[in-house]
Amino acid sequence: MSFSRLFVMQLVGMVMLFGILASPGWAKTHHRTFVIQEATYTRLCNHTKNILTVNGLYPGPTISARNGDIVYVKVINKGNKNITIHWHGVNQPRNPWSDGPEYITQCPVQPGGNFTQRIEFTEEEGTLWWHAHSQYDRATVYGAIVIYPKLGTRYPFAKPHKEFTLIIGEWWNANITDVYNNAIQSGGEFQISDINTINGQPGDFAPCSANDTFKVQVVQGKRYLLRVINSAMNNEFFFAVAGHNVTVVGSDGSYTKPYVNEYIMITPGQTFDLLLEANKFPNTSAPYRYYIKATPFFDGNVVVPRDPNDTYAILQYKTNGTTPPPVPLFPSLPNFPNTSAATAFTAGLRSLASSDHPVHVPQTVDLSMYITVAVNVQQCPNASCAGPFGDRVSASLNNASFSVPQIDILDAYYSSISGVYSPDFPNQPPLFYNFTDANIPQQLFFVDKSTKVKVLEYNTTVEIVFQGTNILGGENHPMHLHGHSFYVVGNGFGNFDNQTDPLSYNLVDPPYQNTVGVLKNGWTTIRFRAANPGVWFMHCHLDRHMIWGMDTVFITHNGNRTDAKIFPPPADKPRC
């Protein structure tokens, strides 16, 4: 390709990406700067360390916009390592260049470099989030995205008096880069976090943490919106507010039918919008402080290391009293292995499916895929690794363990660079057996590394049945798809039966999400339309599983119309 032609293509791309082409009059364009930098933080008494942050903040800054708005974020890397930023749950129509996963849609921003990413909110309303998508960096590099309704429209529920964002995360006393490097070098498990957090704070019962516990201040009789995000690297959570039910009104940037419950179960990557009625404290003798609690949910192999620590915030009613505040009341939550409680909560989720917020569930399917999810092992020379049997821990989809290339797949696809990936990700596993058997033969544990992707024609309707497996014990896997939200049309326990199980699908008002838990020893079915041309990552949002290879990539070809074609690359995209 000649230099002049390349320059023209990049210029056209800049025109389209930077909004010179007119956008609707009600939409606004915002500009933000994210400076990646080290900052000093102390948690758990004397554990002070430098952590990677955005603008020195932990958690990082919130991006606020309206449906239809465009936000340009200039990412400036003043840190000491490569970094990428992903806008989790934002579909990024025709613009995978700004999606962010390292070596999938971009090369990382190197120290001293910068990259301006374009985030367009086309259908999303509610709560999403952003995070680092390189190595183990999202342990500290993350923050909320809040998308309000378009001007002239409103929430499909009673307007809240005020809102609070609650981001559940994890804290390591160790250096995060060391945690990552040690696991990669040893081939074993990742070191578990020392404590779980809400808005970066462990809460009352962690050492030296009570004075910094995050507090939600409310007024009796008012209604509040809680935006709950699970940014944790490896933990799912039950979450509740003592003495109060919550009403789920949104999930993953999409509205739901109002759903009242005592608790929620939230996987890494998911978000929930919850209405809370401040209906306590009717008189001065009633309690006015209530714990907000997140307790880990884990239904996997008991020998798998995990951080079991509860984390707390406090909801307290405004008072005029001067007496010392009482100990908050505790919520009642299911215990950590309570699969039935987790399943009961998720079974209640439904799309709003109103005239203003309709659903478009594909009623017919062009491509059916059956994808097994598993934690596996790779053979290690002389049994010298720290994984099971002296081998290296790995993970897979359909027995293909994804190997991240050193040239990003988007560039390779767009510029027709051969040898970076192979377009042969299988539609089904190579071998069928009893995936949920308690005793799976050891020879089925082993996988090889590859970079297999799935190529889709534009506008293909896709159904994926994710099948959990009991290799090395199994557990719930939160599967996340970039560039799309999808309808969760069904789930169940055991091995999927393609004759009887589809009879139970919800094709009327299934939840519309970007991250969904695949049941331990069970299955989950999603449907989506591949109407977003580009390169889109799909992976487990337990980060150690993603790093081990529980990933693949969908490449959607251009459609025939101009508005169905991928944008040209931006001129400032990072180089490998």
Coordinates of C-alpha atoms in Angstrom, one line a residue:
M1 CA 0.0 0.0 0.0
S2 CA 1.4 3.4 -1.0
F3 CA 2.1 6.1 1.6
S4 CA -0.4 8.5 0.1
R5 CA -3.2 5.9 0.1
L6 CA -2.4 5.0 3.7
F7 CA -2.4 8.7 4.7
V8 CA -5.8 9.2 3.1
M9 CA -7.3 6.2 4.8
Q10 CA -6.0 7.3 8.2
L11 CA -7.2 10.9 7.6
V12 CA -10.7 9.5 6.7
G13 CA -10.5 7.4 9.9
M14 CA -9.7 10.5 12.0
V15 CA -12.6 12.4 10.5
M16 CA -15.0 9.6 11.3
L17 CA -13.5 8.8 14.7
F18 CA -13.2 12.4 16.0
G19 CA -16.8 13.4 15.2
I20 CA -16.2 15.8 12.3
L21 CA -19.1 14.0 10.7
A22 CA -22.1 15.4 12.4
S23 CA -23.7 13.5 15.3
P24 CA -27.3 14.0 16.5
G25 CA -27.9 17.4 17.9
W26 CA -28.8 16.2 21.4
A27 CA -25.5 14.3 21.7
K28 CA -22.4 15.8 23.3
T29 CA -18.7 15.2 22.9
H30 CA -16.6 14.9 26.1
H31 CA -12.8 14.9 26.4
R32 CA -11.0 13.2 29.3
T33 CA -7.3 12.6 30.1
F34 CA -6.2 9.4 31.8
V35 CA -2.7 9.6 33.1
I36 CA -1.3 6.2 34.0
Q37 CA 1.0 6.8 36.9
E38 CA 2.4 5.2 40.1
A39 CA 0.9 6.4 43.4
T40 CA 1.5 5.4 47.0
Y41 CA -1.3 3.8 48.9
T42 CA -1.5 2.1 52.3
R43 CA -3.9 -0.7 53.3
L44 CA -4.0 -3.1 56.2
C45 CA -1.9 -1.1 58.6
N46 CA 1.7 -0.7 57.4
H47 CA 1.4 -2.2 54.0
T48 CA 2.4 0.8 51.9
K49 CA 3.3 0.4 48.3
N50 CA 3.3 2.0 44.9
I51 CA 0.4 0.9 42.7
L52 CA -0.5 1.7 39.1
T53 CA -3.4 4.2 38.9
V54 CA -5.2 6.6 36.6
N55 CA -4.7 10.2 37.7
G56 CA -3.3 9.0 41.1
L57 CA -6.8 7.6 42.1
Y58 CA -7.7 4.2 43.4
P59 CA -10.3 3.3 42.2
G60 CA -9.9 5.6 39.2
P61 CA -12.1 8.4 38.0
T62 CA -15.7 7.9 36.9
I63 CA -16.7 8.6 33.3
S64 CA -20.2 10.1 33.1
A65 CA -22.1 10.7 29.9
R66 CA -25.6 10.3 28.3
N67 CA -26.8 7.7 25.8
G68 CA -25.6 8.9 22.4
D69 CA -22.6 10.9 23.7
I70 CA -19.1 10.3 22.6
V71 CA -16.1 10.5 25.0
Y72 CA -12.5 10.8 23.9
V73 CA -10.0 9.6 26.4
K74 CA -6.4 10.5 26.0
V75 CA -4.4 7.7 27.7
I76 CA -1.0 9.0 28.7
N77 CA 1.4 6.4 30.1
K78 CA 3.7 7.9 32.7
G79 CA 4.0 4.5 34.4
N80 CA 6.9 2.1 34.2
K81 CA 5.2 -0.6 32.1
N82 CA 3.1 -1.2 29.1
I83 CA -0.7 -0.7 29.6
T84 CA -4.0 -0.9 27.7
I85 CA -7.5 0.3 28.8
H86 CA -10.8 -1.4 27.9
W87 CA -14.3 0.1 28.1
H88 CA -16.1 -2.9 29.5
G89 CA -19.6 -3.4 28.0
V90 CA -19.4 -0.6 25.5
N91 CA -20.2 -2.1 22.1
Q92 CA -17.8 0.3 20.2
P93 CA -19.7 0.0 16.9
R94 CA -17.3 -0.4 14.0
N95 CA -14.5 0.8 16.1
P96 CA -12.5 -2.1 17.6
W97 CA -9.4 0.1 17.5
S98 CA -10.5 1.7 20.8
D99 CA -11.6 -1.5 22.5
G100 CA -8.4 -2.1 24.4
P101 CA -7.4 -5.7 25.0
E102 CA -3.7 -6.1 24.7
Y103 CA -2.5 -7.8 21.5
I104 CA -6.1 -8.4 20.5
T105 CA -7.2 -5.0 19.2
Q106 CA -4.1 -3.0 19.9
C107 CA -0.5 -3.0 21.0
P108 CA 0.0 -1.6 24.5
V109 CA 0.7 2.0 25.2
Q110 CA 4.4 2.0 26.1
P111 CA 5.9 4.2 28.9
G112 CA 6.1 7.7 27.6
G113 CA 3.5 7.1 24.9
N114 CA -0.1 8.1 24.5
F115 CA -3.2 7.0 22.7
T116 CA -6.6 8.7 22.3
Q117 CA -9.5 6.3 22.5
R118 CA -13.1 7.0 21.3
I119 CA -16.0 5.7 23.3
E120 CA -19.4 6.0 21.8
F121 CA -22.5 5.1 23.8
T122 CA -25.1 4.0 21.3
E123 CA -27.5 1.6 23.1
E124 CA -26.0 1.5 26.6
E125 CA -27.8 3.1 29.6
G126 CA -26.9 2.4 33.2
T127 CA -23.7 1.3 34.8
L128 CA -20.6 -0.1 33.0
W129 CA -16.9 0.2 33.9
W130 CA -13.4 0.6 32.5
H131 CA -10.3 -1.3 33.4
A132 CA -6.8 -2.2 32.3
H133 CA -6.6 -5.1 29.9
S134 CA -2.9 -6.0 30.2
Q135 CA -1.2 -8.5 32.4
Y136 CA -2.7 -8.3 36.0
D137 CA -3.0 -4.5 35.9
R138 CA -6.7 -4.2 36.4
A139 CA -6.1 -5.1 40.1
T140 CA -5.7 -1.4 40.7
V141 CA -6.5 0.3 37.3
Y142 CA -10.3 0.5 37.1
G143 CA -13.3 2.8 37.5
A144 CA -16.9 3.3 36.8
I145 CA -18.8 4.4 33.6
V146 CA -22.2 6.0 34.2
I147 CA -24.5 6.4 31.2
Y148 CA -27.6 8.5 31.8
P149 CA -30.7 8.6 29.5
K150 CA -30.7 10.8 26.5
L151 CA -31.8 14.4 27.0
G152 CA -35.6 14.5 26.8
T153 CA -36.0 11.0 28.1
R154 CA -35.9 9.6 31.7
Y155 CA -35.3 6.5 33.7
P156 CA -38.0 3.8 33.3
F157 CA -38.3 3.8 37.1
A158 CA -38.9 6.3 39.8
K159 CA -36.1 8.9 39.8
P160 CA -33.7 8.4 42.7
H161 CA -32.9 11.2 45.2
K162 CA -29.2 10.4 44.9
E163 CA -26.9 7.7 43.7
F164 CA -23.8 5.9 44.9
T165 CA -21.2 3.8 43.1
L166 CA -19.9 0.8 44.9
I167 CA -17.0 -1.0 43.2
I168 CA -16.0 -4.4 44.7
G169 CA -12.4 -5.2 44.3
E170 CA -9.3 -7.0 45.7
W171 CA -6.1 -5.8 47.3
W172 CA -2.7 -7.4 47.3
N173 CA 0.0 -6.4 49.8
A174 CA 2.5 -7.8 47.2
N175 CA 3.5 -6.0 44.0
I176 CA 0.9 -6.9 41.3
T177 CA 3.6 -7.3 38.6
D178 CA 5.4 -9.7 40.9
V179 CA 2.2 -11.7 41.4
Y180 CA 1.8 -12.0 37.7
N181 CA 5.4 -12.8 36.9
N182 CA 5.7 -15.4 39.6
A183 CA 2.6 -17.3 38.3
I184 CA 3.8 -17.2 34.7
Q185 CA 7.2 -18.4 35.6
S186 CA 6.1 -21.2 38.0
G187 CA 3.2 -22.4 35.9
G188 CA 1.1 -22.6 39.0
E189 CA -1.7 -20.7 40.7
F190 CA -1.7 -17.0 41.2
Q191 CA -1.1 -15.7 44.7
I192 CA -4.5 -14.8 46.2
S193 CA -5.4 -11.3 47.3
D194 CA -5.0 -10.4 51.0
I195 CA -8.4 -8.7 51.3
N196 CA -11.5 -7.8 49.3
T197 CA -12.6 -4.2 49.1
I198 CA -15.5 -1.8 48.4
N199 CA -14.3 1.4 46.7
G200 CA -10.8 0.5 47.6
Q201 CA -11.4 0.0 51.3
P202 CA -11.6 -3.4 53.1
G203 CA -14.1 -2.2 55.7
D204 CA -14.5 -2.4 59.5
F205 CA -13.2 -5.9 60.2
A206 CA -9.9 -5.7 58.4
P207 CA -6.8 -4.6 60.3
C208 CA -6.5 -0.8 60.6
S209 CA -9.4 -0.2 58.2
A210 CA -12.4 0.9 60.3
N211 CA -11.7 4.7 60.0
D212 CA -11.6 4.4 56.2
T213 CA -14.7 2.3 55.6
F214 CA -16.8 3.7 52.8
K215 CA -20.1 5.2 54.0
V216 CA -23.4 5.8 52.1
Q217 CA -25.3 8.7 53.8
V218 CA -29.0 8.6 53.3
V219 CA -32.1 10.5 54.4
Q220 CA -35.2 8.6 55.8
G221 CA -38.0 8.5 53.2
K222 CA -35.7 9.0 50.1
R223 CA -34.9 6.6 47.3
Y224 CA -31.4 5.9 46.2
L225 CA -29.7 4.2 43.2
L226 CA -26.7 2.0 44.0
R227 CA -24.5 1.3 41.1
V228 CA -22.7 -2.0 42.0
I229 CA -19.6 -3.2 40.0
N230 CA -17.6 -6.3 40.5
S231 CA -14.0 -5.4 39.4
A232 CA -12.5 -8.3 41.4
M233 CA -9.9 -10.4 39.6
N234 CA -11.1 -13.7 40.7
N235 CA -14.0 -13.5 43.2
E236 CA -17.7 -13.6 42.7
F237 CA -19.8 -12.1 45.5
F238 CA -23.1 -12.2 47.3
F239 CA -24.0 -8.6 48.1
A240 CA -26.6 -7.1 50.4
V241 CA -27.6 -4.1 52.6
A242 CA -28.7 -5.1 56.1
G243 CA -32.3 -4.4 56.9
H244 CA -33.2 -3.4 53.3
N245 CA -34.3 -5.2 50.2
V246 CA -32.9 -3.9 46.9
T247 CA -34.7 -3.7 43.5
V248 CA -32.7 -4.6 40.5
V249 CA -33.5 -2.2 37.7
G250 CA -30.5 -2.6 35.4
S251 CA -27.6 -4.9 34.6
D252 CA -24.6 -4.5 32.3
G253 CA -25.8 -1.2 30.9
S254 CA -29.4 -2.4 30.1
Y255 CA -32.6 -2.0 32.0
T256 CA -34.4 -5.0 33.7
K257 CA -37.8 -5.6 34.9
P258 CA -37.9 -4.4 38.6
Y259 CA -36.8 -7.4 40.7
V260 CA -36.9 -7.2 44.5
N261 CA -34.6 -9.4 46.5
E262 CA -32.7 -9.5 49.7
Y263 CA -29.3 -9.9 47.9
I264 CA -27.6 -10.1 44.6
M265 CA -24.9 -12.4 43.2
I266 CA -22.4 -10.6 41.0
T267 CA -19.6 -12.1 38.9
P268 CA -16.4 -10.4 37.9
G269 CA -17.2 -8.0 35.1
Q270 CA -20.9 -7.6 35.9
T271 CA -22.7 -4.5 37.0
F272 CA -26.1 -4.0 38.7
D273 CA -28.3 -1.0 39.2
L274 CA -30.2 -1.3 42.5
L275 CA -32.9 0.9 43.9
L276 CA -33.0 1.2 47.7
E277 CA -35.8 2.7 49.7
A278 CA -34.4 4.4 52.9
N279 CA -37.5 3.3 54.8
K280 CA -35.9 2.6 58.2
F281 CA -35.2 4.9 61.2
P282 CA -38.8 6.0 61.9
N283 CA -37.9 7.3 65.3
T284 CA -34.9 8.0 67.5
S285 CA -34.9 4.6 69.1
A286 CA -34.5 2.7 65.8
P287 CA -31.1 1.6 64.5
Y288 CA -29.7 4.0 61.9
R289 CA -26.5 2.2 60.7
Y290 CA -26.5 -0.8 58.5
Y291 CA -23.7 -2.8 57.0
I292 CA -23.3 -3.2 53.3
K293 CA -21.6 -6.5 52.8
A294 CA -20.0 -8.4 50.0
T295 CA -19.1 -12.0 50.8
P296 CA -17.3 -14.3 48.2
F297 CA -19.3 -16.9 46.4
F298 CA -17.3 -19.9 45.3
D299 CA -18.6 -23.3 44.3
G300 CA -15.4 -24.8 42.8
N301 CA -12.7 -27.2 44.0
V302 CA -12.0 -26.6 47.7
V303 CA -8.2 -26.9 47.0
V304 CA -8.3 -23.9 44.7
P305 CA -6.8 -20.9 46.5
R306 CA -9.2 -18.0 47.0
D307 CA -9.6 -14.9 49.1
P308 CA -12.4 -15.8 51.5
N309 CA -12.6 -12.4 53.2
D310 CA -15.9 -10.4 53.5
T311 CA -15.7 -6.7 52.8
Y312 CA -18.0 -4.0 54.2
A313 CA -19.3 -0.5 53.7
I314 CA -21.9 1.3 55.9
L315 CA -25.3 2.7 55.1
Q316 CA -26.2 5.3 57.7
Y317 CA -29.2 7.6 58.1
K318 CA -28.7 11.3 58.6
T319 CA -29.4 12.2 62.3
N320 CA -29.1 15.1 64.6
G321 CA -27.8 13.0 67.4
T322 CA -24.5 13.6 69.1
T323 CA -24.1 10.2 70.9
P324 CA -21.5 7.8 69.6
P325 CA -22.8 5.8 66.6
P326 CA -24.0 2.3 67.3
V327 CA -22.5 -0.8 65.7
P328 CA -24.3 -1.3 62.4
L329 CA -26.7 -4.1 61.9
F330 CA -25.4 -7.1 59.9
P331 CA -27.1 -8.5 56.7
S332 CA -27.9 -12.2 56.3
L333 CA -26.2 -13.6 53.2
P334 CA -25.9 -17.1 51.7
N335 CA -22.6 -18.9 52.6
F336 CA -19.8 -19.1 50.0
P337 CA -20.7 -22.5 48.3
N338 CA -24.4 -21.9 48.1
T339 CA -25.0 -22.6 44.4
S340 CA -28.8 -22.8 44.8
A341 CA -28.9 -19.2 46.2
A342 CA -26.7 -17.9 43.4
T343 CA -28.8 -19.7 40.7
A344 CA -32.1 -18.5 42.3
F345 CA -31.0 -14.9 42.1
T346 CA -29.9 -15.0 38.4
A347 CA -33.1 -16.9 37.5
G348 CA -35.1 -13.8 38.4
L349 CA -33.4 -11.5 35.9
R350 CA -35.5 -10.3 32.9
S351 CA -35.1 -7.6 30.3
L352 CA -37.4 -4.7 30.7
A353 CA -38.8 -5.3 27.2
S354 CA -40.9 -2.2 27.0
S355 CA -41.9 0.0 24.1
D356 CA -39.2 2.4 24.9
H357 CA -36.7 -0.3 25.6
P358 CA -37.6 -3.2 23.4
V359 CA -35.8 -6.5 23.0
H360 CA -34.6 -8.0 19.8
V361 CA -34.0 -11.6 20.6
P362 CA -32.9 -13.6 17.5
Q363 CA -35.7 -16.1 16.9
T364 CA -33.7 -18.1 14.4
V365 CA -30.0 -19.1 14.4
D366 CA -27.6 -19.1 11.6
L367 CA -24.6 -20.5 13.5
S368 CA -24.8 -22.8 16.5
M369 CA -21.7 -23.3 18.7
Y370 CA -21.2 -25.6 21.6
I371 CA -18.2 -24.5 23.6
T372 CA -16.8 -26.4 26.6
V373 CA -15.0 -24.3 29.2
A374 CA -12.3 -26.0 31.2
V375 CA -9.2 -25.5 33.4
N376 CA -6.6 -27.8 32.1
V377 CA -2.8 -28.5 32.3
Q378 CA 0.0 -28.4 29.8
Q379 CA 2.9 -30.9 30.1
C380 CA 5.9 -29.4 31.7
P381 CA 9.4 -30.8 31.2
N382 CA 10.5 -33.1 34.0
A383 CA 7.3 -32.2 35.9
S384 CA 9.1 -29.0 37.0
C385 CA 6.1 -26.7 37.1
A386 CA 3.9 -25.7 40.1
G387 CA 0.6 -26.9 38.7
P388 CA -1.2 -30.2 39.2
F389 CA 1.0 -33.3 38.5
G390 CA 4.0 -31.0 38.2
D391 CA 2.6 -29.5 35.0
R392 CA 1.6 -26.0 33.9
V393 CA -1.9 -24.8 34.7
S394 CA -3.8 -23.9 31.5
A395 CA -7.4 -23.3 30.4
S396 CA -9.4 -23.7 27.2
L397 CA -12.5 -23.3 25.2
N398 CA -13.3 -26.4 23.1
N399 CA -9.9 -27.8 24.2
A400 CA -8.2 -24.9 22.4
S401 CA -6.0 -22.9 24.8
F402 CA -5.5 -19.4 23.5
S403 CA -2.0 -18.0 23.0
V404 CA -1.9 -14.3 22.8
P405 CA 0.3 -13.2 19.8
Q406 CA 2.9 -10.4 19.7
I407 CA 1.2 -8.6 16.8
D408 CA -2.3 -7.6 17.6
I409 CA -5.0 -9.6 15.8
L410 CA -6.9 -6.5 14.6
D411 CA -3.8 -5.2 12.7
A412 CA -3.1 -8.6 11.3
Y413 CA -6.7 -9.0 10.1
Y414 CA -7.0 -5.4 8.8
S415 CA -3.7 -5.5 7.0
S416 CA -3.8 -9.1 5.9
I417 CA -0.7 -10.2 7.9
S418 CA -0.4 -13.9 7.8
G419 CA 0.8 -16.2 10.5
V420 CA -0.6 -14.3 13.5
Y421 CA -3.8 -16.4 14.0
S422 CA -5.6 -19.3 12.4
P423 CA -9.4 -19.0 11.5
D424 CA -10.2 -22.5 12.7
F425 CA -11.7 -22.2 16.2
P426 CA -14.1 -25.2 16.3
N427 CA -17.9 -25.0 16.6
Q428 CA -17.8 -27.9 19.0
P429 CA -15.3 -29.8 21.2
P430 CA -13.1 -32.4 19.5
L431 CA -14.4 -35.1 21.8
F432 CA -17.8 -35.6 23.5
Y433 CA -17.9 -37.3 26.9
N434 CA -19.7 -36.8 30.2
F435 CA -18.4 -33.3 30.8
T436 CA -19.8 -33.1 34.3
D437 CA -18.7 -36.5 35.5
A438 CA -17.1 -36.6 39.0
N439 CA -14.2 -38.7 37.7
I440 CA -12.9 -37.5 34.3
P441 CA -10.0 -39.5 32.9
Q442 CA -6.7 -37.7 33.4
Q443 CA -5.7 -37.9 29.7
L444 CA -8.5 -35.4 29.0
F445 CA -6.9 -32.8 31.2
F446 CA -4.2 -31.9 28.7
V447 CA -4.3 -29.1 26.0
D448 CA -1.9 -27.4 23.5
K449 CA -1.6 -23.7 22.9
S450 CA -2.8 -22.1 19.7
T451 CA -4.3 -18.8 18.4
K452 CA -7.6 -19.9 16.9
V453 CA -10.3 -17.4 16.1
K454 CA -13.8 -17.7 14.7
V455 CA -14.7 -15.8 11.6
L456 CA -18.3 -14.6 11.1
E457 CA -20.1 -13.0 8.2
Y458 CA -21.8 -9.7 8.9
N459 CA -25.3 -10.0 10.5
T460 CA -25.0 -13.7 11.4
T461 CA -27.2 -14.7 14.3
V462 CA -25.1 -16.8 16.7
E463 CA -26.1 -19.1 19.5
I464 CA -23.5 -20.3 21.9
V465 CA -24.1 -23.0 24.5
F466 CA -21.3 -22.8 27.0
Q467 CA -20.8 -26.1 28.7
G468 CA -19.1 -26.3 32.1
T469 CA -16.8 -29.2 32.7
N470 CA -15.6 -30.9 35.8
I471 CA -11.9 -31.1 34.8
L472 CA -9.9 -30.3 37.9
G473 CA -13.1 -29.7 39.8
G474 CA -14.8 -27.0 37.8
E475 CA -16.4 -23.8 39.0
N476 CA -18.6 -21.0 37.8
H477 CA -17.0 -19.1 34.8
P478 CA -18.1 -15.5 34.0
M479 CA -17.8 -15.3 30.2
H480 CA -17.5 -11.8 28.7
L481 CA -17.9 -10.9 25.0
H482 CA -16.4 -7.6 23.7
G483 CA -18.2 -5.6 21.1
H484 CA -21.6 -7.0 21.8
S485 CA -24.2 -7.6 24.5
F486 CA -26.1 -10.8 24.2
Y487 CA -29.4 -12.4 25.4
V488 CA -29.0 -15.1 28.0
V489 CA -31.8 -17.3 26.8
G490 CA -31.2 -20.4 29.0
N491 CA -29.2 -22.3 31.5
G492 CA -29.3 -25.5 33.5
F493 CA -27.3 -28.2 35.3
G494 CA -25.7 -31.3 33.8
N495 CA -24.7 -31.9 30.2
F496 CA -26.7 -29.8 27.7
D497 CA -29.4 -31.8 25.8
N498 CA -30.0 -30.3 22.4
Q499 CA -33.4 -32.0 22.1
T500 CA -35.0 -31.1 25.4
D501 CA -33.1 -28.1 26.9
P502 CA -34.0 -25.6 24.1
L503 CA -37.6 -26.1 25.0
S504 CA -37.0 -24.1 28.2
Y505 CA -35.4 -21.1 26.4
N506 CA -36.7 -17.6 27.2
L507 CA -37.1 -15.9 23.8
V508 CA -39.4 -13.2 25.1
D509 CA -37.6 -11.2 27.7
P510 CA -34.2 -12.8 28.6
P511 CA -31.6 -10.6 30.3
Y512 CA -29.4 -8.6 28.0
Q513 CA -25.8 -8.7 29.3
N514 CA -22.2 -8.7 28.3
T515 CA -20.9 -11.0 31.1
V516 CA -22.7 -14.2 32.2
G517 CA -21.8 -17.0 34.7
V518 CA -21.5 -20.5 33.2
L519 CA -22.8 -22.8 35.9
K520 CA -20.4 -25.2 37.6
N521 CA -21.2 -28.6 36.0
G522 CA -23.9 -26.9 34.0
W523 CA -24.6 -24.9 30.8
T524 CA -25.6 -21.4 29.7
T525 CA -26.9 -20.4 26.3
I526 CA -26.6 -16.9 24.8
R527 CA -27.7 -15.4 21.5
F528 CA -26.5 -12.3 19.6
R529 CA -26.4 -10.8 16.2
A530 CA -22.9 -10.3 14.7
A531 CA -23.7 -6.8 13.3
N532 CA -20.5 -5.1 14.6
P533 CA -17.7 -5.5 12.1
G534 CA -14.2 -5.9 13.6
V535 CA -12.2 -8.1 16.0
W536 CA -13.8 -8.9 19.3
F537 CA -12.3 -10.8 22.3
M538 CA -14.3 -13.4 24.3
H539 CA -12.9 -14.7 27.5
C540 CA -13.5 -15.8 31.1
H541 CA -13.4 -12.7 33.4
L542 CA -11.6 -14.6 36.1
D543 CA -8.3 -13.1 35.0
R544 CA -6.1 -16.1 35.8
H545 CA -8.3 -18.2 33.5
M546 CA -8.1 -15.6 30.8
I547 CA -4.3 -15.6 31.1
W548 CA -4.2 -19.4 31.1
G549 CA -6.1 -19.5 27.7
M550 CA -9.9 -19.6 28.3
D551 CA -10.3 -17.2 25.4
T552 CA -11.0 -16.9 21.7
V553 CA -11.7 -14.1 19.2
F554 CA -14.6 -13.4 16.9
I555 CA -13.8 -11.6 13.6
T556 CA -16.9 -10.2 12.0
H557 CA -16.5 -9.3 8.3
N558 CA -17.7 -6.0 6.9
G559 CA -21.3 -5.7 5.6
N560 CA -22.2 -4.2 2.3
R561 CA -23.3 -0.8 3.5
T562 CA -20.9 2.0 4.3
D563 CA -22.3 2.1 7.9
A564 CA -21.5 -1.6 8.2
K565 CA -17.8 -1.4 7.7
I566 CA -15.0 -1.1 10.2
F567 CA -13.5 2.3 10.6
P568 CA -9.9 2.8 9.3
P569 CA -7.2 2.7 12.0
P570 CA -6.5 5.9 14.0
A571 CA -3.2 7.6 13.1
D572 CA -1.9 7.5 16.7
K573 CA -2.5 3.8 17.5
P574 CA 0.3 2.3 19.4
R575 CA 3.0 0.3 17.6
C576 CA 4.2 -3.1 18.7

